[in-house]
Tab-separated table of C-alpha atoms in Angstrom:
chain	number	residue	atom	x	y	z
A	1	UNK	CA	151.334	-273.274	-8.393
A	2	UNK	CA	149.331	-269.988	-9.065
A	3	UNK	CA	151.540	-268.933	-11.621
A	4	UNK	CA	151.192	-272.338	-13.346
A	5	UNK	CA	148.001	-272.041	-13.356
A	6	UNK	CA	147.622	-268.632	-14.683
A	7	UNK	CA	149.870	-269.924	-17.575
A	8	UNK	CA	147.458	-272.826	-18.385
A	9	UNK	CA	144.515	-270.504	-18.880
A	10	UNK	CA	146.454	-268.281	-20.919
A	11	UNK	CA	147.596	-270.956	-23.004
A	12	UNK	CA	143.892	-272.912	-23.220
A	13	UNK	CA	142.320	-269.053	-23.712
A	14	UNK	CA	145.047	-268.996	-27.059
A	15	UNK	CA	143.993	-272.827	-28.093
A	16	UNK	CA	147.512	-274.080	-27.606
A	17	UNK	CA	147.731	-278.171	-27.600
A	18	UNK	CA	147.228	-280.039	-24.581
A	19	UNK	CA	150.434	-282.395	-25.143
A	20	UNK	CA	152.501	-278.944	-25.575
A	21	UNK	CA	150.969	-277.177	-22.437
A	22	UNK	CA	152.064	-280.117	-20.195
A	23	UNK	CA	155.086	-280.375	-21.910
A	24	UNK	CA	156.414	-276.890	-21.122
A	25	UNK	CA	155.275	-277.474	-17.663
A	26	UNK	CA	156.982	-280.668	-16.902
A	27	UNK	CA	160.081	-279.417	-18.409
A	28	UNK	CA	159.801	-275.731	-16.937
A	29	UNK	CA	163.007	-274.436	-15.132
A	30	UNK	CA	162.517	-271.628	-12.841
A	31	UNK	CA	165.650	-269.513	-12.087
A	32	UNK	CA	168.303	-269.813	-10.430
A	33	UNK	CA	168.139	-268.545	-6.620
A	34	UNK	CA	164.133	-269.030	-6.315
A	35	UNK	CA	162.704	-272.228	-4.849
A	36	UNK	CA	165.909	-273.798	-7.233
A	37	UNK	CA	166.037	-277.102	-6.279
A	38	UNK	CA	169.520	-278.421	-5.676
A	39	UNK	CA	168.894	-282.126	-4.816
A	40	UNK	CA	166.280	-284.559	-4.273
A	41	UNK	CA	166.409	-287.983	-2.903
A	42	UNK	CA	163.079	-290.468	-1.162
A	43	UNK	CA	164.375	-288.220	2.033
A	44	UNK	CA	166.044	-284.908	1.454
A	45	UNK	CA	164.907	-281.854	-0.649
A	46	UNK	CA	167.363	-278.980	-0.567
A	47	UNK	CA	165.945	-276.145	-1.727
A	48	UNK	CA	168.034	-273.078	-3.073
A	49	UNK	CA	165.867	-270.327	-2.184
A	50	UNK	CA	168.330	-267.102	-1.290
A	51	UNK	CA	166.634	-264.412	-3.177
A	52	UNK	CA	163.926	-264.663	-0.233
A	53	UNK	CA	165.277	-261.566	1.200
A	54	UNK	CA	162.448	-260.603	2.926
A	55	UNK	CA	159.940	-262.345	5.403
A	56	UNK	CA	156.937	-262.452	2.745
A	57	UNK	CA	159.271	-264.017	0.365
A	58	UNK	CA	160.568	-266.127	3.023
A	59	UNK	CA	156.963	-267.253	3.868
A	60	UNK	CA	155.989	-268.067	1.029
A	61	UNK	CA	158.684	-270.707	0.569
A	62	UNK	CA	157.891	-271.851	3.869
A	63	UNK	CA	154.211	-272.539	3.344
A	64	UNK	CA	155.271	-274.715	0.771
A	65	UNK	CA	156.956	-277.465	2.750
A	66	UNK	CA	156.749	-279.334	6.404
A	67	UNK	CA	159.725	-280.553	8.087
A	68	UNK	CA	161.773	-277.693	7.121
A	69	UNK	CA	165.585	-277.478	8.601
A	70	UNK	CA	165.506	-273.805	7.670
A	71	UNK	CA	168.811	-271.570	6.873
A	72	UNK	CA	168.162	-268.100	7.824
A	73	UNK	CA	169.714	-264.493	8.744
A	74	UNK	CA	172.002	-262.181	7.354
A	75	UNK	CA	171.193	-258.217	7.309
A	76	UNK	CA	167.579	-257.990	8.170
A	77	UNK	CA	165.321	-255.672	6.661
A	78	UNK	CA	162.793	-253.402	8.827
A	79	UNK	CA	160.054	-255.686	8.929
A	80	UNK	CA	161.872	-258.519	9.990
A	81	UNK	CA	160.600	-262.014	9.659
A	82	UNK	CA	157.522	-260.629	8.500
A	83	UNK	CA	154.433	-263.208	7.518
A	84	UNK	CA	156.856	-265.841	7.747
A	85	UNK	CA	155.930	-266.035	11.345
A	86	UNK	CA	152.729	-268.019	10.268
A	87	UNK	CA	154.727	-270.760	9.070
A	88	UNK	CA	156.879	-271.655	12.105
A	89	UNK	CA	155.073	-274.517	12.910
A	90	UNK	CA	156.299	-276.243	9.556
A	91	UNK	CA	160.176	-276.024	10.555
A	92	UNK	CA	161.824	-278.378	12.646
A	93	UNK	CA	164.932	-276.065	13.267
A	94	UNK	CA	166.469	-273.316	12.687
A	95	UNK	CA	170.333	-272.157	11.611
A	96	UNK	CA	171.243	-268.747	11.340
A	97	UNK	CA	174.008	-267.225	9.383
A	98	UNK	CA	175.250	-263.645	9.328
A	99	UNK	CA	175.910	-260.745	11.454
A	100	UNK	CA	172.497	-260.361	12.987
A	101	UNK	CA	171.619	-263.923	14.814
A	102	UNK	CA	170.772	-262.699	18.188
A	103	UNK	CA	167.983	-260.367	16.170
A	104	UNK	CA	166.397	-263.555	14.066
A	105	UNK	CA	166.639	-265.436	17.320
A	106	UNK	CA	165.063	-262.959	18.998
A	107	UNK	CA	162.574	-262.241	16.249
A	108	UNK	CA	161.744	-266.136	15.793
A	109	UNK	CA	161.314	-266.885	19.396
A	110	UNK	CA	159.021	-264.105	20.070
A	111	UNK	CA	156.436	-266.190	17.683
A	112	UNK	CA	157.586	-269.775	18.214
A	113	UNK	CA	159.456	-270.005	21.446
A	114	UNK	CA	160.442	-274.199	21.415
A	115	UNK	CA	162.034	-274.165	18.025
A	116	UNK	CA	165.465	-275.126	18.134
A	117	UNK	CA	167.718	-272.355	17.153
A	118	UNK	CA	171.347	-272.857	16.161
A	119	UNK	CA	173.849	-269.876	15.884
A	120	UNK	CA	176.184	-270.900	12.846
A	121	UNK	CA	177.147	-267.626	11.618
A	122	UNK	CA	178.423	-269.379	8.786
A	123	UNK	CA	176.302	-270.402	5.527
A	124	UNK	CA	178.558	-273.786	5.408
A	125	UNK	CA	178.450	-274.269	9.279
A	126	UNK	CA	174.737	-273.691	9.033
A	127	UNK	CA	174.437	-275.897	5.396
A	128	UNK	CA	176.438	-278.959	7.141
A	129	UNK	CA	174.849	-279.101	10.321
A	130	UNK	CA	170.849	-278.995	9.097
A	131	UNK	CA	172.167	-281.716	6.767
A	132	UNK	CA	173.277	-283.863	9.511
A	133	UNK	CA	170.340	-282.974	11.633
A	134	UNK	CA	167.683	-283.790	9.060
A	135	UNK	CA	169.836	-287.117	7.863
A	136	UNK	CA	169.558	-288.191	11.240
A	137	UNK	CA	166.125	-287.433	12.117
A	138	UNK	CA	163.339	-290.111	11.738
A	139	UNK	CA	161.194	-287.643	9.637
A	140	UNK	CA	160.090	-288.336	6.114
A	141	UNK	CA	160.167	-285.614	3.173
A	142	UNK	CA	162.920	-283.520	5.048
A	143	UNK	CA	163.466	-280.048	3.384
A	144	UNK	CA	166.841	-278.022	3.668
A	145	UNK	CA	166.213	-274.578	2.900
A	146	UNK	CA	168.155	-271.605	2.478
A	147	UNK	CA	165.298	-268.642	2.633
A	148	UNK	CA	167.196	-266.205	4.613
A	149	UNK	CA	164.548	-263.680	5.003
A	150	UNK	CA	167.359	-261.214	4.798
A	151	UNK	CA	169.890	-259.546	2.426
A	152	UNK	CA	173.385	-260.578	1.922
A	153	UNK	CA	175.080	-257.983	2.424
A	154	UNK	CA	176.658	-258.400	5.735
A	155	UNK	CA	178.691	-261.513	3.964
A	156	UNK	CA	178.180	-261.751	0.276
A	157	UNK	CA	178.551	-259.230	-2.615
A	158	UNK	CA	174.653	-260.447	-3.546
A	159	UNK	CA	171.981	-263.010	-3.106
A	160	UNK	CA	173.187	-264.248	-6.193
A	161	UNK	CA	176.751	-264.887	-4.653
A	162	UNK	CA	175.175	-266.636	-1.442
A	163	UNK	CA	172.869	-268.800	-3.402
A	164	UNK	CA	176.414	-269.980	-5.488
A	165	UNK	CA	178.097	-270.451	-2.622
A	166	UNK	CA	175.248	-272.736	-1.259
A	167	UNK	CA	175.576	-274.374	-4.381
A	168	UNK	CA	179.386	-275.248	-3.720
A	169	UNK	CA	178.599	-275.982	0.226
A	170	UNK	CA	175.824	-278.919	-1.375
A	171	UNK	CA	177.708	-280.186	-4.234
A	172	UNK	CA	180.874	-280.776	-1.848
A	173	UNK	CA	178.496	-282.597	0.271
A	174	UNK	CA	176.825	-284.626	-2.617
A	175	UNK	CA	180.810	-285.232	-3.979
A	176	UNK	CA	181.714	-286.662	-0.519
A	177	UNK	CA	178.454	-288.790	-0.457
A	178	UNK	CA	177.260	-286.947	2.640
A	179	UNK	CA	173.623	-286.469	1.723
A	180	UNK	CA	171.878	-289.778	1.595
């Protein structure tokens, strides 16, 4: 929103057209890997957000939404979760992936101890289940995010590579009409 914003000025400041500035916004794609979104129904969002390898990248994703099935883990980096302990309160549960779950369980409990963590070690475990979970919840505006708060390198070759293969977990899912 802040970056839109900055953009606007800029553009007013250099007298470009009104009709052209919300144009370009409307039709802006950001790229792939940060805050992509995959799909979007009245229920679900699921939000491709992998190149959150850190916990300030991580919170920032997370202040944007509420009732947040969040995807997390991987190898973490020395500072951990970081400020995305602030936003706790907007996720409904939590499924790790990676080699280092018992440290983002450990890390996430010490600020939020009744969140529901799952161990999936797996991106697709972890993918399928929050889908389930947040189809069969009675909340509104769901959110399935993948902001690991961690690099990839424990599983993947890059970010890049785990946000693809989220890509491939949700499209198999969409194919097989398993997100409603």
């Amino acid at each position: 929103a802040s970056n839109s914003s900055i953009a606007v000025s800029i553009a007013k400041h250099l007298n470009v057209n009104l009709g052209k500035i919300s144009f370009a916004i409307k039709n802006f794609r950001g790229l792939p890997h940060r805050m992509e979104p995959l799909y979007i129904s009245d229920r679900i969002k699921i939000i491709n957000d992998s190149k959150s390898t850190n916990g300030e990248s991580t919170a920032a994703a997370l202040k944007s939404f509420e009732n947040i099935f969040w995807i997390a883990g991987g190898q973490p980096k020395s500072g951990g979760i970081g400020e995305a302990k602030k936003f706790l309160n907007r996720v409904i549960e939590v499924f790790l992936i990676g080699t280092s779950t018992d440290f983002f369980c450990k890390e996430i409990s010490k600020f939020k101890q009744d969140l529901q963590i799952h161990n999936c070690l797996s991106l697709e475990k972890a993918t399928k289940l929050a889908l389930k979970n947040a189809s069969i919840s009675n909340l509104k505006n769901c959110v399935i995010l993948l902001s690991p708060s961690a690099a990839s390198y424990d599983q993947y070759r890059n970010f890049e590579d785990r946000g693809n293969r989220f890509k491939e977990i949700v499209n198999q899912q969409l194919s097989e009409s398993l997100i409603k």
